[in-house]
Amino acid sequence: MTLHEFQQACDALRADAPARIAAALSLEAWHDVRSAMVGRKSGRLTELMALLPQLDREERRDAGAAINTLKLALEAALEARKAELEASAAPALQRDLTMPARALWRGAVHPVSLVIDEICDIFRELGFTVALGPEAESPWYNFTALNFPDDHPAMDMHDTLYLQDGGVLRTHTSPVQVRTLQSYAPPVRILAPGNVYRRDFFDATHAPAFAQLEGLAIDEGITFADLKATLAHFARAFYGERTPTRLVPSYFPFTEPSGQMEVFFDVGDGRGARWIEIMGCGLVHPAVLEAAGLDSEKYSGWAFGMGPARIAMSRFGLTDIRLLYDSDVRFLEQFA
Ligand code: PHE
């Protein structure tokens, strides 16, 4: 036997090993393949090793190294196959392809937040930015600066939640008007979303804590026409291009004249299209501008306040406001 013949025999064993190992489809078959290839008694590798003494001393060294490398390669390939076979022989339960998949939860933006975001987007295009104010407010910002007379019924303990230090939980976002005008010189165009609190019972149409969204535009020469055109633009952008809008007279101490904007809209509750109120609004009262330190002869402007929960109810056809507070996932996940 020559070294060349010996190497050819090694190559042949190496060449057909992958196919033979892969053909072992069970652990029993694997054991058979293993003993046929590297088994101590009758394996082909052992047979080759038995031929080593027939080689010259010099050749034996190279041949020995070659057969050792081959042995390691075969054993690694055999072990890998064994691991595969053992994995697929795992308990049947783990391989039950009919088992239901785990449900994937998808988070959803709350409908009230959806509405606030959408309204802010519409006004952002008109140059409005977002401003915030505190929820624990002083009666001065919440009432006095907004031109409420001292005996106004809204200030009554029956309607307002007073704090022990004499503050109030703000009953509307309008105090942000005054705070903003104290800090920024006109022109001012802001939206102020936030939570407000009233001493109300919790029923289908009222909540003691709810979101409001305030808007304010102050500059030189702003008129009621600006208010009407801007709010009508908003209503059409939000409810649809063909939505009719109208302003009807109303009253707030901090605006003069005051109005409420209504849209003719089908909220989808089965009662058909009708006029629905979407916000209170008006020209900012000169007394409010003066309280904030502005010259009411020079500056004028308008403001509005809306309730995003009510807007969401009209938009999504909801008849009970409590759906927006219950955190019922079956309801909320519809907005994902
Ligand atoms: N603050 C008023 C309310 O809570 C809404 C409003 C804001 C009205 C701004 C006019 C101007 O009902």
PDB file of N, CA, C and O in Angstrom, residues 237-274:
ATOM      1  N   ALA A 237     -62.196  71.129   7.984  1.00  0.00           N
ATOM      2  CA  ALA A 237     -61.030  70.242   7.932  1.00  0.00           C
ATOM      3  C   ALA A 237     -61.271  69.010   8.797  1.00  0.00           C
ATOM      4  O   ALA A 237     -60.834  67.908   8.476  1.00  0.00           O
ATOM      5  N   PHE A 238     -62.010  69.195   9.896  1.00  0.00           N
ATOM      6  CA  PHE A 238     -62.184  68.091  10.849  1.00  0.00           C
ATOM      7  C   PHE A 238     -63.372  67.204  10.497  1.00  0.00           C
ATOM      8  O   PHE A 238     -63.291  65.978  10.581  1.00  0.00           O
ATOM      9  N   TYR A 239     -64.509  67.826  10.139  1.00  0.00           N
ATOM     10  CA  TYR A 239     -65.727  67.044   9.907  1.00  0.00           C
ATOM     11  C   TYR A 239     -65.985  66.763   8.432  1.00  0.00           C
ATOM     12  O   TYR A 239     -66.902  66.021   8.093  1.00  0.00           O
ATOM     13  N   GLY A 240     -65.218  67.388   7.531  1.00  0.00           N
ATOM     14  CA  GLY A 240     -65.436  67.157   6.096  1.00  0.00           C
ATOM     15  C   GLY A 240     -65.715  68.465   5.385  1.00  0.00           C
ATOM     16  O   GLY A 240     -66.397  69.349   5.923  1.00  0.00           O
ATOM     17  N   GLU A 241     -65.200  68.561   4.179  1.00  0.00           N
ATOM     18  CA  GLU A 241     -65.195  69.814   3.404  1.00  0.00           C
ATOM     19  C   GLU A 241     -66.587  70.421   3.230  1.00  0.00           C
ATOM     20  O   GLU A 241     -66.754  71.610   3.120  1.00  0.00           O
ATOM     21  N   ARG A 242     -67.634  69.576   3.167  1.00  0.00           N
ATOM     22  CA  ARG A 242     -68.972  70.107   2.872  1.00  0.00           C
ATOM     23  C   ARG A 242     -69.808  70.361   4.124  1.00  0.00           C
ATOM     24  O   ARG A 242     -71.001  70.641   4.034  1.00  0.00           O
ATOM     25  N   THR A 243     -69.188  70.226   5.306  1.00  0.00           N
ATOM     26  CA  THR A 243     -69.962  70.366   6.539  1.00  0.00           C
ATOM     27  C   THR A 243     -70.444  71.804   6.750  1.00  0.00           C
ATOM     28  O   THR A 243     -69.633  72.725   6.802  1.00  0.00           O
ATOM     29  N   PRO A 244     -71.763  72.049   6.857  1.00  0.00           N
ATOM     30  CA  PRO A 244     -72.243  73.398   7.157  1.00  0.00           C
ATOM     31  C   PRO A 244     -71.898  73.780   8.595  1.00  0.00           C
ATOM     32  O   PRO A 244     -71.918  72.930   9.494  1.00  0.00           O
ATOM     33  N   THR A 245     -71.551  75.047   8.801  1.00  0.00           N
ATOM     34  CA  THR A 245     -71.245  75.533  10.150  1.00  0.00           C
ATOM     35  C   THR A 245     -72.089  76.767  10.417  1.00  0.00           C
ATOM     36  O   THR A 245     -72.517  77.452   9.493  1.00  0.00           O
ATOM     37  N   ARG A 246     -72.340  77.053  11.704  1.00  0.00           N
ATOM     38  CA  ARG A 246     -72.985  78.323  12.051  1.00  0.00           C
ATOM     39  C   ARG A 246     -72.547  78.748  13.449  1.00  0.00           C
ATOM     40  O   ARG A 246     -72.114  77.920  14.267  1.00  0.00           O
ATOM     41  N   LEU A 247     -72.617  80.054  13.677  1.00  0.00           N
ATOM     42  CA  LEU A 247     -72.319  80.600  14.996  1.00  0.00           C
ATOM     43  C   LEU A 247     -73.632  81.049  15.604  1.00  0.00           C
ATOM     44  O   LEU A 247     -74.411  81.741  14.953  1.00  0.00           O
ATOM     45  N   VAL A 248     -73.899  80.639  16.841  1.00  0.00           N
ATOM     46  CA  VAL A 248     -75.095  81.139  17.519  1.00  0.00           C
ATOM     47  C   VAL A 248     -74.647  81.885  18.777  1.00  0.00           C
ATOM     48  O   VAL A 248     -73.612  81.553  19.363  1.00  0.00           O
ATOM     49  N   PRO A 249     -75.387  82.921  19.176  1.00  0.00           N
ATOM     50  CA  PRO A 249     -74.967  83.730  20.318  1.00  0.00           C
ATOM     51  C   PRO A 249     -74.894  82.918  21.605  1.00  0.00           C
ATOM     52  O   PRO A 249     -75.675  81.975  21.808  1.00  0.00           O
ATOM     53  N   SER A 250     -73.970  83.295  22.451  1.00  0.00           N
ATOM     54  CA  SER A 250     -73.826  82.624  23.745  1.00  0.00           C
ATOM     55  C   SER A 250     -73.284  83.655  24.729  1.00  0.00           C
ATOM     56  O   SER A 250     -73.201  84.836  24.411  1.00  0.00           O
ATOM     57  N   TYR A 251     -72.916  83.198  25.901  1.00  0.00           N
ATOM     58  CA  TYR A 251     -72.360  84.139  26.880  1.00  0.00           C
ATOM     59  C   TYR A 251     -71.217  83.510  27.665  1.00  0.00           C
ATOM     60  O   TYR A 251     -71.332  82.398  28.191  1.00  0.00           O
ATOM     61  N   PHE A 252     -70.093  84.201  27.740  1.00  0.00           N
ATOM     62  CA  PHE A 252     -69.001  83.893  28.660  1.00  0.00           C
ATOM     63  C   PHE A 252     -68.500  85.236  29.185  1.00  0.00           C
ATOM     64  O   PHE A 252     -68.474  86.213  28.432  1.00  0.00           O
ATOM     65  N   PRO A 253     -68.108  85.327  30.460  1.00  0.00           N
ATOM     66  CA  PRO A 253     -67.655  86.627  30.976  1.00  0.00           C
ATOM     67  C   PRO A 253     -66.380  87.109  30.299  1.00  0.00           C
ATOM     68  O   PRO A 253     -66.107  88.313  30.285  1.00  0.00           O
ATOM     69  N   PHE A 254     -65.595  86.197  29.754  1.00  0.00           N
ATOM     70  CA  PHE A 254     -64.263  86.567  29.229  1.00  0.00           C
ATOM     71  C   PHE A 254     -64.242  86.801  27.728  1.00  0.00           C
ATOM     72  O   PHE A 254     -63.175  87.019  27.155  1.00  0.00           O
ATOM     73  N   THR A 255     -65.419  86.724  27.069  1.00  0.00           N
ATOM     74  CA  THR A 255     -65.471  87.056  25.643  1.00  0.00           C
ATOM     75  C   THR A 255     -66.661  87.981  25.400  1.00  0.00           C
ATOM     76  O   THR A 255     -67.676  87.911  26.094  1.00  0.00           O
ATOM     77  N   GLU A 256     -66.506  88.836  24.393  1.00  0.00           N
ATOM     78  CA  GLU A 256     -67.581  89.765  24.043  1.00  0.00           C
ATOM     79  C   GLU A 256     -67.377  90.258  22.614  1.00  0.00           C
ATOM     80  O   GLU A 256     -66.378  90.931  22.364  1.00  0.00           O
ATOM     81  N   PRO A 257     -68.229  89.919  21.651  1.00  0.00           N
ATOM     82  CA  PRO A 257     -69.361  89.023  21.813  1.00  0.00           C
ATOM     83  C   PRO A 257     -68.918  87.562  21.957  1.00  0.00           C
ATOM     84  O   PRO A 257     -67.809  87.202  21.623  1.00  0.00           O
ATOM     85  N   SER A 258     -69.862  86.742  22.457  1.00  0.00           N
ATOM     86  CA  SER A 258     -69.592  85.317  22.635  1.00  0.00           C
ATOM     87  C   SER A 258     -70.503  84.505  21.725  1.00  0.00           C
ATOM     88  O   SER A 258     -71.602  84.941  21.395  1.00  0.00           O
ATOM     89  N   GLY A 259     -70.029  83.344  21.346  1.00  0.00           N
ATOM     90  CA  GLY A 259     -70.864  82.488  20.510  1.00  0.00           C
ATOM     91  C   GLY A 259     -70.543  81.032  20.748  1.00  0.00           C
ATOM     92  O   GLY A 259     -69.640  80.689  21.528  1.00  0.00           O
ATOM     93  N   GLN A 260     -71.341  80.183  20.129  1.00  0.00           N
ATOM     94  CA  GLN A 260     -70.933  78.782  20.067  1.00  0.00           C
ATOM     95  C   GLN A 260     -70.998  78.354  18.623  1.00  0.00           C
ATOM     96  O   GLN A 260     -71.878  78.763  17.872  1.00  0.00           O
ATOM     97  N   MET A 261     -69.996  77.561  18.213  1.00  0.00           N
ATOM     98  CA  MET A 261     -70.000  77.091  16.838  1.00  0.00           C
ATOM     99  C   MET A 261     -70.693  75.747  16.784  1.00  0.00           C
ATOM    100  O   MET A 261     -70.491  74.883  17.644  1.00  0.00           O
ATOM    101  N   GLU A 262     -71.544  75.608  15.764  1.00  0.00           N
ATOM    102  CA  GLU A 262     -72.250  74.347  15.561  1.00  0.00           C
ATOM    103  C   GLU A 262     -71.973  73.830  14.165  1.00  0.00           C
ATOM    104  O   GLU A 262     -71.769  74.602  13.233  1.00  0.00           O
ATOM    105  N   VAL A 263     -71.951  72.516  14.030  1.00  0.00           N
ATOM    106  CA  VAL A 263     -71.791  71.899  12.704  1.00  0.00           C
ATOM    107  C   VAL A 263     -73.020  71.039  12.433  1.00  0.00           C
ATOM    108  O   VAL A 263     -73.617  70.478  13.367  1.00  0.00           O
ATOM    109  N   PHE A 264     -73.421  70.977  11.174  1.00  0.00           N
ATOM    110  CA  PHE A 264     -74.545  70.123  10.779  1.00  0.00           C
ATOM    111  C   PHE A 264     -73.940  68.798  10.373  1.00  0.00           C
ATOM    112  O   PHE A 264     -73.309  68.667   9.322  1.00  0.00           O
ATOM    113  N   PHE A 265     -74.130  67.790  11.239  1.00  0.00           N
ATOM    114  CA  PHE A 265     -73.314  66.584  11.087  1.00  0.00           C
ATOM    115  C   PHE A 265     -74.096  65.368  11.574  1.00  0.00           C
ATOM    116  O   PHE A 265     -74.878  65.462  12.526  1.00  0.00           O
ATOM    117  N   ASP A 266     -73.901  64.258  10.898  1.00  0.00           N
ATOM    118  CA  ASP A 266     -74.514  62.998  11.315  1.00  0.00           C
ATOM    119  C   ASP A 266     -73.515  62.239  12.174  1.00  0.00           C
ATOM    120  O   ASP A 266     -72.518  61.739  11.678  1.00  0.00           O
ATOM    121  N   VAL A 267     -73.776  62.199  13.485  1.00  0.00           N
ATOM    122  CA  VAL A 267     -72.808  61.548  14.377  1.00  0.00           C
ATOM    123  C   VAL A 267     -72.878  60.030  14.283  1.00  0.00           C
ATOM    124  O   VAL A 267     -72.079  59.329  14.890  1.00  0.00           O
ATOM    125  N   GLY A 268     -73.857  59.515  13.527  1.00  0.00           N
ATOM    126  CA  GLY A 268     -73.921  58.070  13.322  1.00  0.00           C
ATOM    127  C   GLY A 268     -74.650  57.349  14.436  1.00  0.00           C
ATOM    128  O   GLY A 268     -74.434  56.155  14.650  1.00  0.00           O
ATOM    129  N   ASP A 269     -75.520  58.057  15.182  1.00  0.00           N
ATOM    130  CA  ASP A 269     -76.264  57.401  16.258  1.00  0.00           C
ATOM    131  C   ASP A 269     -77.659  56.993  15.798  1.00  0.00           C
ATOM    132  O   ASP A 269     -78.508  56.637  16.615  1.00  0.00           O
ATOM    133  N   GLY A 270     -77.900  57.076  14.485  1.00  0.00           N
ATOM    134  CA  GLY A 270     -79.181  56.639  13.947  1.00  0.00           C
ATOM    135  C   GLY A 270     -80.232  57.737  13.908  1.00  0.00           C
ATOM    136  O   GLY A 270     -81.334  57.540  13.408  1.00  0.00           O
ATOM    137  N   ARG A 271     -79.911  58.917  14.457  1.00  0.00           N
ATOM    138  CA  ARG A 271     -80.887  60.007  14.478  1.00  0.00           C
ATOM    139  C   ARG A 271     -80.720  60.973  13.310  1.00  0.00           C
ATOM    140  O   ARG A 271     -81.435  61.946  13.201  1.00  0.00           O
ATOM    141  N   GLY A 272     -79.721  60.718  12.455  1.00  0.00           N
ATOM    142  CA  GLY A 272     -79.531  61.551  11.276  1.00  0.00           C
ATOM    143  C   GLY A 272     -78.745  62.819  11.572  1.00  0.00           C
ATOM    144  O   GLY A 272     -78.364  63.089  12.714  1.00  0.00           O
ATOM    145  N   ALA A 273     -78.504  63.619  10.512  1.00  0.00           N
ATOM    146  CA  ALA A 273     -77.722  64.847  10.675  1.00  0.00           C
ATOM    147  C   ALA A 273     -78.517  65.885  11.446  1.00  0.00           C
ATOM    148  O   ALA A 273     -79.730  65.996  11.300  1.00  0.00           O
ATOM    149  N   ARG A 274     -77.836  66.635  12.312  1.00  0.00           N
ATOM    150  CA  ARG A 274     -78.475  67.723  13.049  1.00  0.00           C
ATOM    151  C   ARG A 274     -77.384  68.691  13.490  1.00  0.00           C
ATOM    152  O   ARG A 274     -76.189  68.399  13.363  1.00  0.00           O
TER     153      ARG A 274
END
